[in-house]
mmCIF file of C-alpha atoms in Angstrom:
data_model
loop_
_atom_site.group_PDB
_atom_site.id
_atom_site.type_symbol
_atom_site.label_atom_id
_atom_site.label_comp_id
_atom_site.label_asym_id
_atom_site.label_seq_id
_atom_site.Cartn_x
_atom_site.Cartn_y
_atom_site.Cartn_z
ATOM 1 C CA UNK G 71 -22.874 -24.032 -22.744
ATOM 2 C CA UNK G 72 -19.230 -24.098 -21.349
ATOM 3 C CA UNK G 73 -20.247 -21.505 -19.086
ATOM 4 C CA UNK G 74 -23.790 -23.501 -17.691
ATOM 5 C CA UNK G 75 -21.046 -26.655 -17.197
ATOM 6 C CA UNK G 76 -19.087 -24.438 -15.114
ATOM 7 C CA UNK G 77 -21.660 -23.316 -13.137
ATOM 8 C CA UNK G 78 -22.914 -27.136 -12.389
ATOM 9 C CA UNK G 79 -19.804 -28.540 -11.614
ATOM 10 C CA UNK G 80 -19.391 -26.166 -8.791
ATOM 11 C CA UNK G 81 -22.705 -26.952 -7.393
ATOM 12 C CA UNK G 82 -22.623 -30.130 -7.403
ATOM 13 C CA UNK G 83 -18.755 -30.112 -5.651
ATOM 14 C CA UNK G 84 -20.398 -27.383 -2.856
ATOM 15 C CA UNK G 85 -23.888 -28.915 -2.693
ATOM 16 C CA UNK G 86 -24.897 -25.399 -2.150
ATOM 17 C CA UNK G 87 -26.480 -22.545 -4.360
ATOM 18 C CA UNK G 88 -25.327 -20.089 -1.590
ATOM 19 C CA UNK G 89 -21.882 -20.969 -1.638
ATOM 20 C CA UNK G 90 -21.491 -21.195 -5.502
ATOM 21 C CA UNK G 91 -23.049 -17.664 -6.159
ATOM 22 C CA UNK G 92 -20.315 -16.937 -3.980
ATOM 23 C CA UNK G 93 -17.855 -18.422 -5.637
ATOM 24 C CA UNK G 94 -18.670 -17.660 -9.203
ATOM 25 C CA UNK G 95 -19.301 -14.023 -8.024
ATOM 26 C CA UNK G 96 -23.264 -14.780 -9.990
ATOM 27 C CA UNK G 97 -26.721 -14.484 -8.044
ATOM 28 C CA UNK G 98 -28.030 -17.079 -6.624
ATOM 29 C CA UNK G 99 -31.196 -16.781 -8.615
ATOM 30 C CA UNK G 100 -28.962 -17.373 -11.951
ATOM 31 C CA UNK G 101 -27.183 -20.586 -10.507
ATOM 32 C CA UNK G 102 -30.489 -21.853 -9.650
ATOM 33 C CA UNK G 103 -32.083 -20.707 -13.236
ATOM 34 C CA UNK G 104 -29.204 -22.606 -15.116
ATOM 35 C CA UNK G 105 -29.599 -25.747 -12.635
ATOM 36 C CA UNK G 106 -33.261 -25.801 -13.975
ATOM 37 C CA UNK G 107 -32.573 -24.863 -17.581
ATOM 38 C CA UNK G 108 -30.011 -28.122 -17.829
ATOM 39 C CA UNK G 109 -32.659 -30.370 -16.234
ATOM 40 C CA UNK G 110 -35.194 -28.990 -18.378
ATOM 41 C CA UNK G 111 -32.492 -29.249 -21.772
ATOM 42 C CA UNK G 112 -31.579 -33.177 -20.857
ATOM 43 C CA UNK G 113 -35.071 -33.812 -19.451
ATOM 44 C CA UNK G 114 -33.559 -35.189 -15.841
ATOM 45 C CA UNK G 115 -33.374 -34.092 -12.182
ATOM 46 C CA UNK G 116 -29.983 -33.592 -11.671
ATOM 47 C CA UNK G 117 -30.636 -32.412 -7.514
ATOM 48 C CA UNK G 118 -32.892 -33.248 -4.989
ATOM 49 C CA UNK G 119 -33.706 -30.086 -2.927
ATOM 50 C CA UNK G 120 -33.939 -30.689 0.908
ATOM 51 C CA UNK G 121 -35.227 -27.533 2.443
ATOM 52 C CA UNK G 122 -31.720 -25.483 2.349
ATOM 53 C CA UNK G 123 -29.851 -28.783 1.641
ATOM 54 C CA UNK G 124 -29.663 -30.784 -2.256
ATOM 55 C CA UNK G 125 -28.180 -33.703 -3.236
ATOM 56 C CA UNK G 126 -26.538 -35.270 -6.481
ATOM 57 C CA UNK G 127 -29.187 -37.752 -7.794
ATOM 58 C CA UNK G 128 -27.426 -40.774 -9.388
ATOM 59 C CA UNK G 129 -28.458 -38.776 -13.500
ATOM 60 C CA UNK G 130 -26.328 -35.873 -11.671
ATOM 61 C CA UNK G 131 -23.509 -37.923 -10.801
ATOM 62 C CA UNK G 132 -23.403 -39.403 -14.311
ATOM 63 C CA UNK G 133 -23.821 -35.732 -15.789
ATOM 64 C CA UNK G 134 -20.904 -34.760 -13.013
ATOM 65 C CA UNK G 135 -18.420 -36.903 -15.252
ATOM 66 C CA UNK G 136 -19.796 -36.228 -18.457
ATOM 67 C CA UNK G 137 -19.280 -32.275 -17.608
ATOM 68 C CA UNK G 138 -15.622 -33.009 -15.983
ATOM 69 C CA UNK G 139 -14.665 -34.577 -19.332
ATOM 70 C CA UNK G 140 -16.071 -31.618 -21.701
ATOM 71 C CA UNK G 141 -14.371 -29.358 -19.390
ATOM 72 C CA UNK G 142 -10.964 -30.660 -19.094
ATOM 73 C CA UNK G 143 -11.477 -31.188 -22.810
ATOM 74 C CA UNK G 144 -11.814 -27.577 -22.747
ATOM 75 C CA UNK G 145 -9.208 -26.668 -21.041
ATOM 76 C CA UNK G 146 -6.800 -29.033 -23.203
ATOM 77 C CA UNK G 147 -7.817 -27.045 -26.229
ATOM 78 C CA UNK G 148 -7.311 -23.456 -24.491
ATOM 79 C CA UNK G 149 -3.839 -24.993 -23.979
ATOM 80 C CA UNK G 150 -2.912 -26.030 -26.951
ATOM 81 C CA UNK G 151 -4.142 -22.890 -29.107
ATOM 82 C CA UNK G 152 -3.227 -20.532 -25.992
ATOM 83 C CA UNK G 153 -0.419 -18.568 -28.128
ATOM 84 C CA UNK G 154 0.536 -14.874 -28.623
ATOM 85 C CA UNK G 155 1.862 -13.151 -31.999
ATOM 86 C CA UNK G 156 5.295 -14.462 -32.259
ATOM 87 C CA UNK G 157 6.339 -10.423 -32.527
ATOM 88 C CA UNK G 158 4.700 -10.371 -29.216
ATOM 89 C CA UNK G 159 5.381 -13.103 -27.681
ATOM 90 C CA UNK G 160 8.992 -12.289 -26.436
ATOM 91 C CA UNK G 161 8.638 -10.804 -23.280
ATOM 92 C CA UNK G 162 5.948 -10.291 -20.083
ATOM 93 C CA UNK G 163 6.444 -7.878 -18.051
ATOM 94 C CA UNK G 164 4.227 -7.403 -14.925
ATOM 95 C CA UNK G 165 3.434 -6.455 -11.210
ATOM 96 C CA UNK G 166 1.807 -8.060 -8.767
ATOM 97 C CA UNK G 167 1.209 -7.650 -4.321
ATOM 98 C CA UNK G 168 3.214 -9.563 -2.181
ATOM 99 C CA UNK G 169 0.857 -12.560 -0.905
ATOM 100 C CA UNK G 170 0.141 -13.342 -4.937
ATOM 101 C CA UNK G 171 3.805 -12.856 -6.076
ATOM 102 C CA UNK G 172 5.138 -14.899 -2.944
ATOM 103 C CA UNK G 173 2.391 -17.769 -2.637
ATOM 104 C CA UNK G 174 -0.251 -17.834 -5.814
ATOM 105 C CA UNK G 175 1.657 -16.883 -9.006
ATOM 106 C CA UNK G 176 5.081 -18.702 -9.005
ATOM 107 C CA UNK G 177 2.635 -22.464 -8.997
ATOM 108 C CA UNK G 178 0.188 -20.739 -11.541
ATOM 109 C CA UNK G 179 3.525 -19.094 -13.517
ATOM 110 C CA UNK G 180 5.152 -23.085 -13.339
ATOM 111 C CA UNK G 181 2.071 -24.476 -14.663
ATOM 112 C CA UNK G 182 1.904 -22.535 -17.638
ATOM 113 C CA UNK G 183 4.898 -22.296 -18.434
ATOM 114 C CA UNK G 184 4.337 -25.122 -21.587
ATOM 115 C CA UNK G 185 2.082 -22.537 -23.121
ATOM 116 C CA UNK G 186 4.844 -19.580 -22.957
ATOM 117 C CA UNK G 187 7.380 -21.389 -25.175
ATOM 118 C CA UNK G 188 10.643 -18.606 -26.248
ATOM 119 C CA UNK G 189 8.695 -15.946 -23.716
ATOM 120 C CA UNK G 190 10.281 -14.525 -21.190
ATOM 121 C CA UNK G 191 8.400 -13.272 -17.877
ATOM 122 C CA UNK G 192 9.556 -10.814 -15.398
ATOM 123 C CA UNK G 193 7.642 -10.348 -12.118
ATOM 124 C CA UNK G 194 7.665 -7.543 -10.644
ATOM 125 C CA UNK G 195 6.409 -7.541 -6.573
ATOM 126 C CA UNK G 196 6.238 -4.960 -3.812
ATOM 127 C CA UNK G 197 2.781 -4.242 -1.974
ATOM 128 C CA UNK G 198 -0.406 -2.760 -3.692
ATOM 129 C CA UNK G 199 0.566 0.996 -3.345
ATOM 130 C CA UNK G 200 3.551 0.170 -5.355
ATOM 131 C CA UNK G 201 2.466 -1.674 -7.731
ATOM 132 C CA UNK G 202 -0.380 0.734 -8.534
ATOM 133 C CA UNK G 203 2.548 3.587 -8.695
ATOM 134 C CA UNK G 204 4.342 1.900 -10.996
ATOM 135 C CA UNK G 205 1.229 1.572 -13.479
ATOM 136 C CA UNK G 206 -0.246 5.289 -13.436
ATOM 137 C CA UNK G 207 3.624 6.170 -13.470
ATOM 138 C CA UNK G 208 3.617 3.955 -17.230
ATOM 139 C CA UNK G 209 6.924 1.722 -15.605
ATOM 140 C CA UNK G 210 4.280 -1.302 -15.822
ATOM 141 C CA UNK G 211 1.427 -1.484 -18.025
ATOM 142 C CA UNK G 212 -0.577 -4.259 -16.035
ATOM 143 C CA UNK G 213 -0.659 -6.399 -12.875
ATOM 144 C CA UNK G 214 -2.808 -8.156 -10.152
ATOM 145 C CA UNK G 215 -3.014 -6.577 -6.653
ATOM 146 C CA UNK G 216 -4.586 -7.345 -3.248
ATOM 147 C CA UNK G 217 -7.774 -5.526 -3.127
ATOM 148 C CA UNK G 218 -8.209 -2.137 -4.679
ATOM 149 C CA UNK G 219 -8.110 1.591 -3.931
ATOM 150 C CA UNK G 220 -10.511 2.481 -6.985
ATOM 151 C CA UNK G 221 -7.672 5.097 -8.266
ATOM 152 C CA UNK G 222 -9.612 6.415 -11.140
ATOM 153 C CA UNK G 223 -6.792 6.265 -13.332
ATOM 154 C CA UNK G 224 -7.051 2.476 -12.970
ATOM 155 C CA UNK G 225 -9.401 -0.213 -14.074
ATOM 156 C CA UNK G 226 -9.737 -3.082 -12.185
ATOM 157 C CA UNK G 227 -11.409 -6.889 -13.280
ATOM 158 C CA UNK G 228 -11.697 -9.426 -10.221
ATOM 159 C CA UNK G 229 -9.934 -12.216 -10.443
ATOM 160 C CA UNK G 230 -10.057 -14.608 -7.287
ATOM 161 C CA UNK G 231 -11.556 -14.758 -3.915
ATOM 162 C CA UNK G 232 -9.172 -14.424 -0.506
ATOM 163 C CA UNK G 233 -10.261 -15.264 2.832
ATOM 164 C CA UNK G 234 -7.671 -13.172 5.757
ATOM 165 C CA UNK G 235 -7.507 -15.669 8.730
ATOM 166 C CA UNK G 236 -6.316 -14.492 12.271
ATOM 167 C CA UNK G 237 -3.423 -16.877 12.678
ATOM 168 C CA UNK G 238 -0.743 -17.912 15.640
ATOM 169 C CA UNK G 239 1.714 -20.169 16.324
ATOM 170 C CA UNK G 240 0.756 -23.827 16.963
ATOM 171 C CA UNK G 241 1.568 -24.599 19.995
ATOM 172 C CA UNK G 242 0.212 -21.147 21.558
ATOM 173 C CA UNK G 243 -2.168 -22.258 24.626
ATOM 174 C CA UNK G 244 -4.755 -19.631 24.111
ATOM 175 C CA UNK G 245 -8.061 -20.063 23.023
ATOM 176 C CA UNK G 246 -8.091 -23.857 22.978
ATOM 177 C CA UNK G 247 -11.294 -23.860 21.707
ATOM 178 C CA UNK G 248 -9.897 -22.141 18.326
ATOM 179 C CA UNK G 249 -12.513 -19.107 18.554
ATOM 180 C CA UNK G 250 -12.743 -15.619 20.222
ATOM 181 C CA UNK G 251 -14.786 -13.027 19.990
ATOM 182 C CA UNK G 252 -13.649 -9.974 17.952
ATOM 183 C CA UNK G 253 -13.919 -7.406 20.886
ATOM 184 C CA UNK G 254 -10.714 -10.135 22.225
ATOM 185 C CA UNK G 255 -9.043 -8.678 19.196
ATOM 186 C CA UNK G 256 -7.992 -5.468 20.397
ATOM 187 C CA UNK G 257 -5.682 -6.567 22.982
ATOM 188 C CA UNK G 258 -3.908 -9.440 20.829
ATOM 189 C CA UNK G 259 -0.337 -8.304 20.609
ATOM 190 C CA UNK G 260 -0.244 -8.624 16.794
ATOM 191 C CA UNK G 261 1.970 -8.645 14.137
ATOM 192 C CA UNK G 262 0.955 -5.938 10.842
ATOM 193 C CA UNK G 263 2.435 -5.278 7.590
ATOM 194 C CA UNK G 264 3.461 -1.483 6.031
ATOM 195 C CA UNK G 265 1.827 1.134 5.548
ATOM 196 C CA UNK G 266 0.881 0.785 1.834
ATOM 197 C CA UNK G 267 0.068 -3.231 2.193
ATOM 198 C CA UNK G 268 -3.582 -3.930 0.489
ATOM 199 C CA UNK G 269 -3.664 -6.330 2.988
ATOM 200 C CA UNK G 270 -3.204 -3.936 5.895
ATOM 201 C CA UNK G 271 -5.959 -1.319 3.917
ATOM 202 C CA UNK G 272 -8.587 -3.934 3.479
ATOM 203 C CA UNK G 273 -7.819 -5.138 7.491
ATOM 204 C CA UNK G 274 -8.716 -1.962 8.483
ATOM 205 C CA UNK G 275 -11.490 -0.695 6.410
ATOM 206 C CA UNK G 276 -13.385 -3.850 7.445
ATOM 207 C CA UNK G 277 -12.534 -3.504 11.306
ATOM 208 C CA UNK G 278 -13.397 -0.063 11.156
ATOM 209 C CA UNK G 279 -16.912 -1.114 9.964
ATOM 210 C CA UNK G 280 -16.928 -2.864 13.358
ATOM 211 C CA UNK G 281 -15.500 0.344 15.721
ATOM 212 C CA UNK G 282 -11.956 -1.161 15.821
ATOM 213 C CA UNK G 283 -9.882 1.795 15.094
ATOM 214 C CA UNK G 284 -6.691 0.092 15.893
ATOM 215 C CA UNK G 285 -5.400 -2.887 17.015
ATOM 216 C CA UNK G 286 -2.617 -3.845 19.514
ATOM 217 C CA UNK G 287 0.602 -3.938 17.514
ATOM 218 C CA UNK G 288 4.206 -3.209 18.477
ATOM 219 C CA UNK G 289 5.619 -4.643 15.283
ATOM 220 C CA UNK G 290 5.058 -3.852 11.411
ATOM 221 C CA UNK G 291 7.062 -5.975 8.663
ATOM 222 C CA UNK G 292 7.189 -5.551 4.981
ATOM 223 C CA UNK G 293 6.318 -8.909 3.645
ATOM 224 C CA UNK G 294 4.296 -11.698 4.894
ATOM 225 C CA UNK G 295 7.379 -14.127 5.071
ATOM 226 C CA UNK G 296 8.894 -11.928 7.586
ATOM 227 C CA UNK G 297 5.525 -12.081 9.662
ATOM 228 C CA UNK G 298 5.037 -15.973 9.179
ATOM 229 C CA UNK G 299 9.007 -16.345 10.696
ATOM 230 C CA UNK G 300 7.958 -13.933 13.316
ATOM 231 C CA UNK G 301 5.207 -15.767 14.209
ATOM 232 C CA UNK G 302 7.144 -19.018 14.777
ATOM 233 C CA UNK G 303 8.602 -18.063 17.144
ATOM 234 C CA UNK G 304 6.353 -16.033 19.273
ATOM 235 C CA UNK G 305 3.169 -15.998 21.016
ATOM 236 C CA UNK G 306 1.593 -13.277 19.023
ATOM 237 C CA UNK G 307 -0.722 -13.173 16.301
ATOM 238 C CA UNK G 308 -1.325 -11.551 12.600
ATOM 239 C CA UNK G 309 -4.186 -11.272 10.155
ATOM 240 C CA UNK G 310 -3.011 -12.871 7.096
ATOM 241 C CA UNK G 311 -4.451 -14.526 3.735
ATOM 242 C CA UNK G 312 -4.950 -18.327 4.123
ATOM 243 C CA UNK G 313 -3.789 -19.050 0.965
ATOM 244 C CA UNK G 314 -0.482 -17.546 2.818
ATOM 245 C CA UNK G 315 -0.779 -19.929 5.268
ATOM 246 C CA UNK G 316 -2.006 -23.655 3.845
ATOM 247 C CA UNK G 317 1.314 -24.723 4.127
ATOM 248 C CA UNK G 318 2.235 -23.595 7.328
ATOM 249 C CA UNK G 319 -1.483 -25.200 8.307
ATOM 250 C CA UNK G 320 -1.024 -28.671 7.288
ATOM 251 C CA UNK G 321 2.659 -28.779 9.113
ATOM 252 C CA UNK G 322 1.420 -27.885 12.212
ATOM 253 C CA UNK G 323 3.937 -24.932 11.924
ATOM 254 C CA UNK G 324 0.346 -22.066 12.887
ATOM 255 C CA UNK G 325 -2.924 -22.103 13.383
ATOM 256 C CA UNK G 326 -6.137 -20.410 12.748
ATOM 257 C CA UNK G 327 -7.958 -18.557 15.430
ATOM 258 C CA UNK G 328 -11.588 -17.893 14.079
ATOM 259 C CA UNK G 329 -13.433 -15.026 15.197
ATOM 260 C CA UNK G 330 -16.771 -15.737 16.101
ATOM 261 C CA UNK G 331 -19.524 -14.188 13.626
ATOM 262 C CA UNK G 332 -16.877 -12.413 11.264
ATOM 263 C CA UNK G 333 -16.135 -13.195 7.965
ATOM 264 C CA UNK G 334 -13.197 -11.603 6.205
ATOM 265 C CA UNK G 335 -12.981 -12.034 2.573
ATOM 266 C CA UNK G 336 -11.606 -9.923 -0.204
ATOM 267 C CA UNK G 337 -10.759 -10.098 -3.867
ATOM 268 C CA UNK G 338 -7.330 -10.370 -6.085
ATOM 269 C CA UNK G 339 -7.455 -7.823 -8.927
ATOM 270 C CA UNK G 340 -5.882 -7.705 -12.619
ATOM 271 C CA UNK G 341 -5.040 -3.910 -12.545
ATOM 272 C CA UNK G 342 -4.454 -1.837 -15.554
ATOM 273 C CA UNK G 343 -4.368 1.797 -16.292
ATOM 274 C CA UNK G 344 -7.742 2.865 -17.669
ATOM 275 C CA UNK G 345 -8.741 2.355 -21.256
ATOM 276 C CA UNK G 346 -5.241 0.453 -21.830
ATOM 277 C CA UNK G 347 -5.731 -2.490 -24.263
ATOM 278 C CA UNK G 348 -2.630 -5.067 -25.223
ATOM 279 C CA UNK G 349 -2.419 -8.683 -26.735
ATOM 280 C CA UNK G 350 0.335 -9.109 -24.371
ATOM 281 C CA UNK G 351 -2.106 -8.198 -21.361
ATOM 282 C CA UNK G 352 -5.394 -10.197 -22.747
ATOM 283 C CA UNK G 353 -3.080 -13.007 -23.221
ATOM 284 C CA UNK G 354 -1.563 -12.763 -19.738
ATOM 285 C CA UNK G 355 -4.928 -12.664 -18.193
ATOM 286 C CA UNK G 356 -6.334 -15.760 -19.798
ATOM 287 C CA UNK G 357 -3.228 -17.367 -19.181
ATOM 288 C CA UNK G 358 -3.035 -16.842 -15.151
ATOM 289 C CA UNK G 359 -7.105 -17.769 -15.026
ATOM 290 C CA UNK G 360 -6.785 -20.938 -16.647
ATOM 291 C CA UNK G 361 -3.698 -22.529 -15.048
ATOM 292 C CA UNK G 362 -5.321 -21.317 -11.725
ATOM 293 C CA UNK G 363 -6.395 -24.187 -10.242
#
């Protein structure tokens, strides 16, 4: 039933069956068959359907804040019983890509840190070629990386969505309307990372899909900070994950540039070497998916 709650509460915060399929990486045929089987268990219409739009009725609102309240209550109880071994709980050790080791994990690390009491945890970052290295090469047993090469010595379990956003300084006059076309792509002067990035990897594989073989760039940096600094104070322009850019967003300090008719979306990975099983790593994994938020 938890699962059937989650599923409603993001349709009812999207208004869309679409979008939460999306989200919850289910088809849309099973988010609509566990809309149905609720209304059908507590014998109320929860949506009106609009053509392609629906609508909370006011028996969905109330069952909105009846399901945020068995949810968080949930959550409390993960929290509290959330606990390793004592013999194991000493000391995580893991790996994860640049964009989630400089901008998602340290908030999701902070907010769990109540449920890690006397356990220590080491991060270990450097882009997804590394990090994948360092797991086949038994240095680190498990981590989360940008994307995925499918190295068959590797398993891989998805863990959030990413959207990469074509970004530029604020202030830069171009495109005033905030959209180009993707053929205007080519001849941005642009701003990559290494060699090795799963950012760069997935940036190409998908522009590749569309004939772009390569794009305009006289600069390649190793980390996304260096980009972002870059980038404030220039004209030019990078591909980048927005959740490596919210900040930078609401201060006015860049700005997104869509491109017209392309989406760009990826996925964050756990990453493990295949067939390896740990408390240490089941524990981990629970722990970064419920404090993310």
């Amino acid at each position: 039933m938890k699962v059937k709650f989650k599923i409603f509460k993001e349709v009812a915060l999207n208004l869309s069956f679409t979008k939460s399929a999306e989200i919850l990486n289910l088809s849309q045929p099973a988010v609509s068959k566990t809309i149905r089987t609720l209304e059908d268990t507590y014998k109320k219409t929860f949506f009106t359907r609009l053509g392609n739009n629906i609508e909370l009725t006011p028996d969905g609102l109330d069952f909105l804040d009846y399901v945020e309240k068995i949810l968080a209550l949930h959550a409390d109880l993960d929290n509290h019983f959330l606990t390793l071994d004592q013999d194991e709980q000493k000391h995580i050790k893991f790996g994860a890509s640049t964009t989630l080791a400089d901008f998602i994990l340290p908030q999701i690390l902070a907010k769990s840190e109540k449920n890690t009491p006397n356990t220590t945890i080491q991060l270990i970052s450097g882009n997804t070629e590394h990090i994948e290295h360092l797991i086949t090469s038994l240095q680190l047993d498990f981590g989360i990386i940008e994307g995925s090469s499918h190295n068959k010595q590797l398993q891989y379990e998805k863990f959030i969505k990413d959207e990469i956003v074509l970004v530029t300084h604020a202030n830069n006059p171009k495109f005033k309307t905030g959209v180009l076309q993707l053929e205007d792509l080519k001849n941005l002067p642009m701003v990559e990372r290494e060699h090795g990035s799963g950012t760069r990897e997935i940036i190409y594989k998908k522009l590749n899909e569309y004939g772009i073989k390569q794009l305009n760039s006289n600069v390649t940096l190793h980390s996304t900070i260096a980009i972002k600094n870059y980038l404030y104070h220039s004209k030019s322009y990078a591909l980048l994950s927005i959740h490596s850019v919210s900040d930078d967003l609401l201060n006015n300090k860049l700005k997104v540039i869509d491109i017209q008719n392309f989406n760009f979306e990826r996925w964050f990975y756990f990453v493990s070497r295949q067939g390896f099983q740990s408390k240490t790593k089941d524990f981990f994994e629970k722990l970064i998916k419920l404090n993310h938020n």
